[in-house]
Amino acid sequence: MLSDQELTRYDRQIMIPGIGKEGQEKLKSAKVFVAGAGGLGSPVSIYLAAAGVGSLRIVDHDRVELSNLNRQVLHWEEDLQKEKVLSAQDKLRKLNRHVDVETMNKTITEENIQDLLKGCHAIVDAMDNLPTRYILNKAALDKGIPFFHGAVRAFEGRMMTVAPGDSACLRCLYHGPVAQEKFPVIGVTPAVVGCIQATEVIKYLVGIGELLLNRLLIYDGLSMKFTEFKVKKNPKCDHCGEKRERIIS
Amino acid sequence: MSAKVHLHLTLRQHTNSQEVVEAEGATVGECLKDIIKRFPGLESALFDKRGKLNNIVEIYLNLQSAYPDELAKRVKDGDEIHVTLMLAGG
């Protein structure tokens, strides 16, 4: 049930056809898992909190460093050396006291992911490395909840939404292990990508619009182009395929 | 067959900054070999030493994923091949 204050707070989005009070209630009753409180996790969690998603569970194992501040807008100079999840929680609570912000200062692993996800209705991929993205992708498939993928490099980003059973998953595109790098990035790129991820989450929770299923959206900030590529389920995908093949990763 | 190959930004260092390169070939693999003849620097950016596509490289044919077996996909006149790179940053 929305309070009078909440009805006022969310008035402009309740006016949107397809959201209304019912959609706002759906947002309020949702719990979203945000994996990462960095460049992508910042805009994702800010906009989900602003929209009134009732509960966010944010997981990250890092502390705030000076070199994070060009893009990780949840963290400020005063937060240097703080746990990122606590810095994020502090800002998000100030933004919207109606949102429950749970934090876990942990490394996501194959062993702990099911425990970390308990009670969550959706997973946002705001990680900075592929191995953890695949752990999240697999966990989403196993749990039957959607997975909202986003990744960035320099002025470029990509987004895709995974609905278990109904769409290609992130692993369907897997070619093999890729070396980790210290990646270049400017803050506006994760801002764009994170906002699109948050848009997808909101649409999914409310039940409106068309999700980025079987569609990989690539953003090129330098040429200011969005290109959409069709992707399809890989029958041999070792995460979701019917004829799964083991891939060494 | 003649196709247009759209190259990811970081690959354009090997093509004198050209984003789109014309290629001849009956398959995606032949088209890539054709442009490598003109722009040899692309070879190591696209393929490993055994001739397999690098894991970071993704190929789309007419805006559809060509994976798996992307090099064997048939190409028609006027087809568009996009060569992009996997991203992992967040």
PDB file of C-alpha atoms in Angstrom, chain A residues 20-193:
ATOM      1  CA  GLY A  20      -0.302   3.769 -12.423  1.00  0.00           C
ATOM      2  CA  LYS A  21      -0.713   2.945  -8.746  1.00  0.00           C
ATOM      3  CA  GLU A  22      -0.671  -0.758  -9.520  1.00  0.00           C
ATOM      4  CA  GLY A  23       2.704  -0.551 -11.224  1.00  0.00           C
ATOM      5  CA  GLN A  24       4.084   1.574  -8.430  1.00  0.00           C
ATOM      6  CA  GLU A  25       2.978  -1.057  -5.923  1.00  0.00           C
ATOM      7  CA  LYS A  26       4.815  -3.668  -7.971  1.00  0.00           C
ATOM      8  CA  LEU A  27       7.982  -1.597  -7.825  1.00  0.00           C
ATOM      9  CA  LYS A  28       7.586  -1.169  -4.085  1.00  0.00           C
ATOM     10  CA  SER A  29       7.211  -4.883  -3.478  1.00  0.00           C
ATOM     11  CA  ALA A  30      10.276  -5.838  -5.540  1.00  0.00           C
ATOM     12  CA  LYS A  31      13.736  -6.733  -4.319  1.00  0.00           C
ATOM     13  CA  VAL A  32      16.530  -6.254  -6.863  1.00  0.00           C
ATOM     14  CA  PHE A  33      20.038  -7.653  -6.578  1.00  0.00           C
ATOM     15  CA  VAL A  34      22.644  -5.178  -7.810  1.00  0.00           C
ATOM     16  CA  ALA A  35      25.984  -6.904  -8.365  1.00  0.00           C
ATOM     17  CA  GLY A  36      28.558  -4.146  -8.112  1.00  0.00           C
ATOM     18  CA  ALA A  37      28.509  -0.643  -6.676  1.00  0.00           C
ATOM     19  CA  GLY A  38      30.822   0.906  -9.233  1.00  0.00           C
ATOM     20  CA  GLY A  39      30.402   2.643 -12.575  1.00  0.00           C
ATOM     21  CA  LEU A  40      27.283   0.744 -13.621  1.00  0.00           C
ATOM     22  CA  GLY A  41      25.989   0.007 -10.136  1.00  0.00           C
ATOM     23  CA  SER A  42      25.887   3.719  -9.331  1.00  0.00           C
ATOM     24  CA  PRO A  43      23.337   4.851 -11.956  1.00  0.00           C
ATOM     25  CA  VAL A  44      21.421   1.590 -11.749  1.00  0.00           C
ATOM     26  CA  SER A  45      20.869   1.833  -8.005  1.00  0.00           C
ATOM     27  CA  ILE A  46      20.277   5.594  -8.021  1.00  0.00           C
ATOM     28  CA  TYR A  47      17.507   5.317 -10.617  1.00  0.00           C
ATOM     29  CA  LEU A  48      15.953   2.194  -9.118  1.00  0.00           C
ATOM     30  CA  ALA A  49      15.879   3.902  -5.716  1.00  0.00           C
ATOM     31  CA  ALA A  50      14.475   7.100  -7.210  1.00  0.00           C
ATOM     32  CA  ALA A  51      11.767   5.084  -8.976  1.00  0.00           C
ATOM     33  CA  GLY A  52      10.712   3.508  -5.693  1.00  0.00           C
ATOM     34  CA  VAL A  53      11.916  -0.075  -6.087  1.00  0.00           C
ATOM     35  CA  GLY A  54      11.209  -1.239  -2.549  1.00  0.00           C
ATOM     36  CA  SER A  55      14.385  -3.097  -1.792  1.00  0.00           C
ATOM     37  CA  LEU A  56      17.891  -3.138  -3.228  1.00  0.00           C
ATOM     38  CA  ARG A  57      20.547  -5.641  -2.239  1.00  0.00           C
ATOM     39  CA  ILE A  58      23.919  -4.272  -3.259  1.00  0.00           C
ATOM     40  CA  VAL A  59      26.982  -6.508  -3.239  1.00  0.00           C
ATOM     41  CA  ASP A  60      30.565  -5.331  -3.776  1.00  0.00           C
ATOM     42  CA  HIS A  61      33.873  -6.201  -2.128  1.00  0.00           C
ATOM     43  CA  ASP A  62      35.831  -3.048  -2.910  1.00  0.00           C
ATOM     44  CA  ARG A  63      36.626   0.176  -1.104  1.00  0.00           C
ATOM     45  CA  VAL A  64      36.345   3.588  -2.705  1.00  0.00           C
ATOM     46  CA  GLU A  65      39.509   4.786  -4.435  1.00  0.00           C
ATOM     47  CA  LEU A  66      40.326   8.160  -5.952  1.00  0.00           C
ATOM     48  CA  SER A  67      40.485   6.645  -9.438  1.00  0.00           C
ATOM     49  CA  ASN A  68      36.844   5.517  -9.096  1.00  0.00           C
ATOM     50  CA  LEU A  69      35.447   9.020  -8.835  1.00  0.00           C
ATOM     51  CA  ASN A  70      35.399   9.848 -12.570  1.00  0.00           C
ATOM     52  CA  ARG A  71      32.489   7.452 -13.035  1.00  0.00           C
ATOM     53  CA  GLN A  72      31.227   5.911  -9.799  1.00  0.00           C
ATOM     54  CA  VAL A  73      28.929   8.769  -8.903  1.00  0.00           C
ATOM     55  CA  LEU A  74      27.560   7.180  -5.743  1.00  0.00           C
ATOM     56  CA  HIS A  75      30.965   7.750  -4.158  1.00  0.00           C
ATOM     57  CA  TRP A  76      32.375  11.143  -3.275  1.00  0.00           C
ATOM     58  CA  GLU A  77      35.711  12.485  -2.028  1.00  0.00           C
ATOM     59  CA  GLU A  78      34.544  12.121   1.572  1.00  0.00           C
ATOM     60  CA  ASP A  79      34.091   8.375   0.979  1.00  0.00           C
ATOM     61  CA  LEU A  80      37.667   7.498   0.061  1.00  0.00           C
ATOM     62  CA  GLN A  81      38.655   4.138   1.625  1.00  0.00           C
ATOM     63  CA  LYS A  82      35.091   3.438   2.783  1.00  0.00           C
ATOM     64  CA  GLU A  83      33.455   0.189   1.755  1.00  0.00           C
ATOM     65  CA  LYS A  84      31.648   0.925  -1.491  1.00  0.00           C
ATOM     66  CA  VAL A  85      28.475  -0.742  -0.295  1.00  0.00           C
ATOM     67  CA  LEU A  86      28.311   1.500   2.798  1.00  0.00           C
ATOM     68  CA  SER A  87      29.030   4.609   0.748  1.00  0.00           C
ATOM     69  CA  ALA A  88      26.262   3.565  -1.653  1.00  0.00           C
ATOM     70  CA  GLN A  89      23.835   2.817   1.149  1.00  0.00           C
ATOM     71  CA  ASP A  90      24.437   6.237   2.703  1.00  0.00           C
ATOM     72  CA  LYS A  91      23.615   8.112  -0.533  1.00  0.00           C
ATOM     73  CA  LEU A  92      20.657   5.963  -1.495  1.00  0.00           C
ATOM     74  CA  ARG A  93      19.061   6.344   1.934  1.00  0.00           C
ATOM     75  CA  LYS A  94      19.402  10.105   1.630  1.00  0.00           C
ATOM     76  CA  LEU A  95      17.854   9.947  -1.836  1.00  0.00           C
ATOM     77  CA  ASN A  96      14.847   7.845  -0.847  1.00  0.00           C
ATOM     78  CA  ARG A  97      14.136   6.781   2.726  1.00  0.00           C
ATOM     79  CA  HIS A  98      11.290   4.558   1.501  1.00  0.00           C
ATOM     80  CA  VAL A  99      13.792   2.180  -0.108  1.00  0.00           C
ATOM     81  CA  ASP A 100      15.361  -0.592   1.926  1.00  0.00           C
ATOM     82  CA  VAL A 101      19.040  -0.777   0.968  1.00  0.00           C
ATOM     83  CA  GLU A 102      20.728  -4.006   2.063  1.00  0.00           C
ATOM     84  CA  THR A 103      24.464  -4.224   1.630  1.00  0.00           C
ATOM     85  CA  MET A 104      26.942  -7.083   1.515  1.00  0.00           C
ATOM     86  CA  ASN A 105      30.668  -6.461   1.410  1.00  0.00           C
ATOM     87  CA  LYS A 106      31.436  -9.768  -0.269  1.00  0.00           C
ATOM     88  CA  THR A 107      33.043 -11.306  -3.315  1.00  0.00           C
ATOM     89  CA  ILE A 108      30.470 -13.085  -5.474  1.00  0.00           C
ATOM     90  CA  THR A 109      31.413 -16.739  -6.018  1.00  0.00           C
ATOM     91  CA  GLU A 110      29.790 -19.870  -7.397  1.00  0.00           C
ATOM     92  CA  GLU A 111      29.590 -21.105  -3.817  1.00  0.00           C
ATOM     93  CA  ASN A 112      27.801 -18.141  -2.243  1.00  0.00           C
ATOM     94  CA  ILE A 113      25.677 -16.762  -5.073  1.00  0.00           C
ATOM     95  CA  GLN A 114      22.520 -18.715  -4.249  1.00  0.00           C
ATOM     96  CA  ASP A 115      22.623 -17.487  -0.643  1.00  0.00           C
ATOM     97  CA  LEU A 116      23.281 -13.915  -1.746  1.00  0.00           C
ATOM     98  CA  LEU A 117      20.288 -14.011  -4.088  1.00  0.00           C
ATOM     99  CA  LYS A 118      17.740 -15.266  -1.560  1.00  0.00           C
ATOM    100  CA  GLY A 119      14.486 -13.337  -1.838  1.00  0.00           C
ATOM    101  CA  CYS A 120      15.542 -11.317  -4.908  1.00  0.00           C
ATOM    102  CA  HIS A 121      13.347 -10.967  -7.991  1.00  0.00           C
ATOM    103  CA  ALA A 122      15.929  -9.766 -10.504  1.00  0.00           C
ATOM    104  CA  ILE A 123      19.694  -9.521 -10.968  1.00  0.00           C
ATOM    105  CA  VAL A 124      21.487  -6.484 -12.355  1.00  0.00           C
ATOM    106  CA  ASP A 125      24.917  -7.196 -13.787  1.00  0.00           C
ATOM    107  CA  ALA A 126      27.035  -4.198 -12.825  1.00  0.00           C
ATOM    108  CA  MET A 127      30.283  -6.126 -12.555  1.00  0.00           C
ATOM    109  CA  ASP A 128      33.690  -5.293 -13.976  1.00  0.00           C
ATOM    110  CA  ASN A 129      34.743  -8.760 -15.072  1.00  0.00           C
ATOM    111  CA  LEU A 130      33.396 -11.582 -17.224  1.00  0.00           C
ATOM    112  CA  PRO A 131      33.854 -14.564 -14.853  1.00  0.00           C
ATOM    113  CA  THR A 132      31.540 -13.029 -12.253  1.00  0.00           C
ATOM    114  CA  ARG A 133      29.048 -12.049 -14.955  1.00  0.00           C
ATOM    115  CA  TYR A 134      28.831 -15.722 -15.934  1.00  0.00           C
ATOM    116  CA  ILE A 135      28.289 -16.753 -12.302  1.00  0.00           C
ATOM    117  CA  LEU A 136      25.371 -14.322 -12.174  1.00  0.00           C
ATOM    118  CA  ASN A 137      24.027 -15.457 -15.559  1.00  0.00           C
ATOM    119  CA  LYS A 138      24.012 -19.099 -14.442  1.00  0.00           C
ATOM    120  CA  ALA A 139      22.456 -18.252 -11.095  1.00  0.00           C
ATOM    121  CA  ALA A 140      19.678 -16.293 -12.815  1.00  0.00           C
ATOM    122  CA  LEU A 141      18.942 -19.268 -15.057  1.00  0.00           C
ATOM    123  CA  ASP A 142      18.972 -21.692 -12.130  1.00  0.00           C
ATOM    124  CA  LYS A 143      16.697 -19.450 -10.074  1.00  0.00           C
ATOM    125  CA  GLY A 144      14.445 -18.515 -12.992  1.00  0.00           C
ATOM    126  CA  ILE A 145      14.753 -14.772 -12.500  1.00  0.00           C
ATOM    127  CA  PRO A 146      15.754 -12.172 -15.104  1.00  0.00           C
ATOM    128  CA  PHE A 147      19.307 -10.980 -15.603  1.00  0.00           C
ATOM    129  CA  PHE A 148      20.069  -7.477 -16.817  1.00  0.00           C
ATOM    130  CA  HIS A 149      23.472  -7.362 -18.469  1.00  0.00           C
ATOM    131  CA  GLY A 150      25.525  -4.241 -19.063  1.00  0.00           C
ATOM    132  CA  ALA A 151      29.203  -3.671 -19.843  1.00  0.00           C
ATOM    133  CA  VAL A 152      31.344  -0.701 -20.806  1.00  0.00           C
ATOM    134  CA  ARG A 153      34.706   0.260 -22.225  1.00  0.00           C
ATOM    135  CA  ALA A 154      35.825   3.808 -23.051  1.00  0.00           C
ATOM    136  CA  PHE A 155      32.891   5.444 -24.889  1.00  0.00           C
ATOM    137  CA  GLU A 156      31.221   2.134 -25.725  1.00  0.00           C
ATOM    138  CA  GLY A 157      28.685  -0.003 -23.947  1.00  0.00           C
ATOM    139  CA  ARG A 158      26.417  -2.965 -24.422  1.00  0.00           C
ATOM    140  CA  MET A 159      23.212  -4.157 -22.855  1.00  0.00           C
ATOM    141  CA  MET A 160      21.072  -7.284 -23.012  1.00  0.00           C
ATOM    142  CA  THR A 161      18.277  -8.697 -20.895  1.00  0.00           C
ATOM    143  CA  VAL A 162      17.976 -12.408 -20.204  1.00  0.00           C
ATOM    144  CA  ALA A 163      14.653 -14.062 -19.405  1.00  0.00           C
ATOM    145  CA  PRO A 164      15.426 -17.636 -18.344  1.00  0.00           C
ATOM    146  CA  GLY A 165      13.956 -20.129 -20.777  1.00  0.00           C
ATOM    147  CA  ASP A 166      12.664 -17.498 -23.154  1.00  0.00           C
ATOM    148  CA  SER A 167      15.767 -15.845 -24.524  1.00  0.00           C
ATOM    149  CA  ALA A 168      19.419 -16.209 -25.281  1.00  0.00           C
ATOM    150  CA  CYS A 169      21.604 -15.884 -22.202  1.00  0.00           C
ATOM    151  CA  LEU A 170      24.927 -14.133 -21.832  1.00  0.00           C
ATOM    152  CA  ARG A 171      26.760 -17.437 -22.094  1.00  0.00           C
ATOM    153  CA  CYS A 172      25.139 -18.149 -25.484  1.00  0.00           C
ATOM    154  CA  LEU A 173      27.646 -15.611 -26.843  1.00  0.00           C
ATOM    155  CA  TYR A 174      30.586 -17.212 -25.042  1.00  0.00           C
ATOM    156  CA  HIS A 175      33.668 -17.881 -27.162  1.00  0.00           C
ATOM    157  CA  GLY A 176      36.101 -18.776 -24.395  1.00  0.00           C
ATOM    158  CA  PRO A 177      38.083 -17.023 -21.683  1.00  0.00           C
ATOM    159  CA  VAL A 178      39.181 -13.433 -22.199  1.00  0.00           C
ATOM    160  CA  ALA A 179      42.115 -11.798 -20.450  1.00  0.00           C
ATOM    161  CA  GLN A 180      41.130  -9.288 -17.768  1.00  0.00           C
ATOM    162  CA  GLU A 181      42.310  -5.759 -18.353  1.00  0.00           C
ATOM    163  CA  LYS A 182      42.390  -2.420 -16.609  1.00  0.00           C
ATOM    164  CA  PHE A 183      39.775  -0.935 -18.889  1.00  0.00           C
ATOM    165  CA  PRO A 184      39.577   2.704 -19.968  1.00  0.00           C
ATOM    166  CA  VAL A 185      36.247   4.435 -19.357  1.00  0.00           C
ATOM    167  CA  ILE A 186      34.688   7.856 -19.055  1.00  0.00           C
ATOM    168  CA  GLY A 187      31.834   8.314 -16.586  1.00  0.00           C
ATOM    169  CA  VAL A 188      29.137   9.213 -19.081  1.00  0.00           C
ATOM    170  CA  THR A 189      29.356   5.735 -20.637  1.00  0.00           C
ATOM    171  CA  PRO A 190      28.268   3.711 -17.587  1.00  0.00           C
ATOM    172  CA  ALA A 191      25.728   6.478 -16.934  1.00  0.00           C
ATOM    173  CA  VAL A 192      24.066   5.751 -20.299  1.00  0.00           C
ATOM    174  CA  VAL A 193      24.341   1.984 -20.001  1.00  0.00           C
TER     175      VAL A 193
END
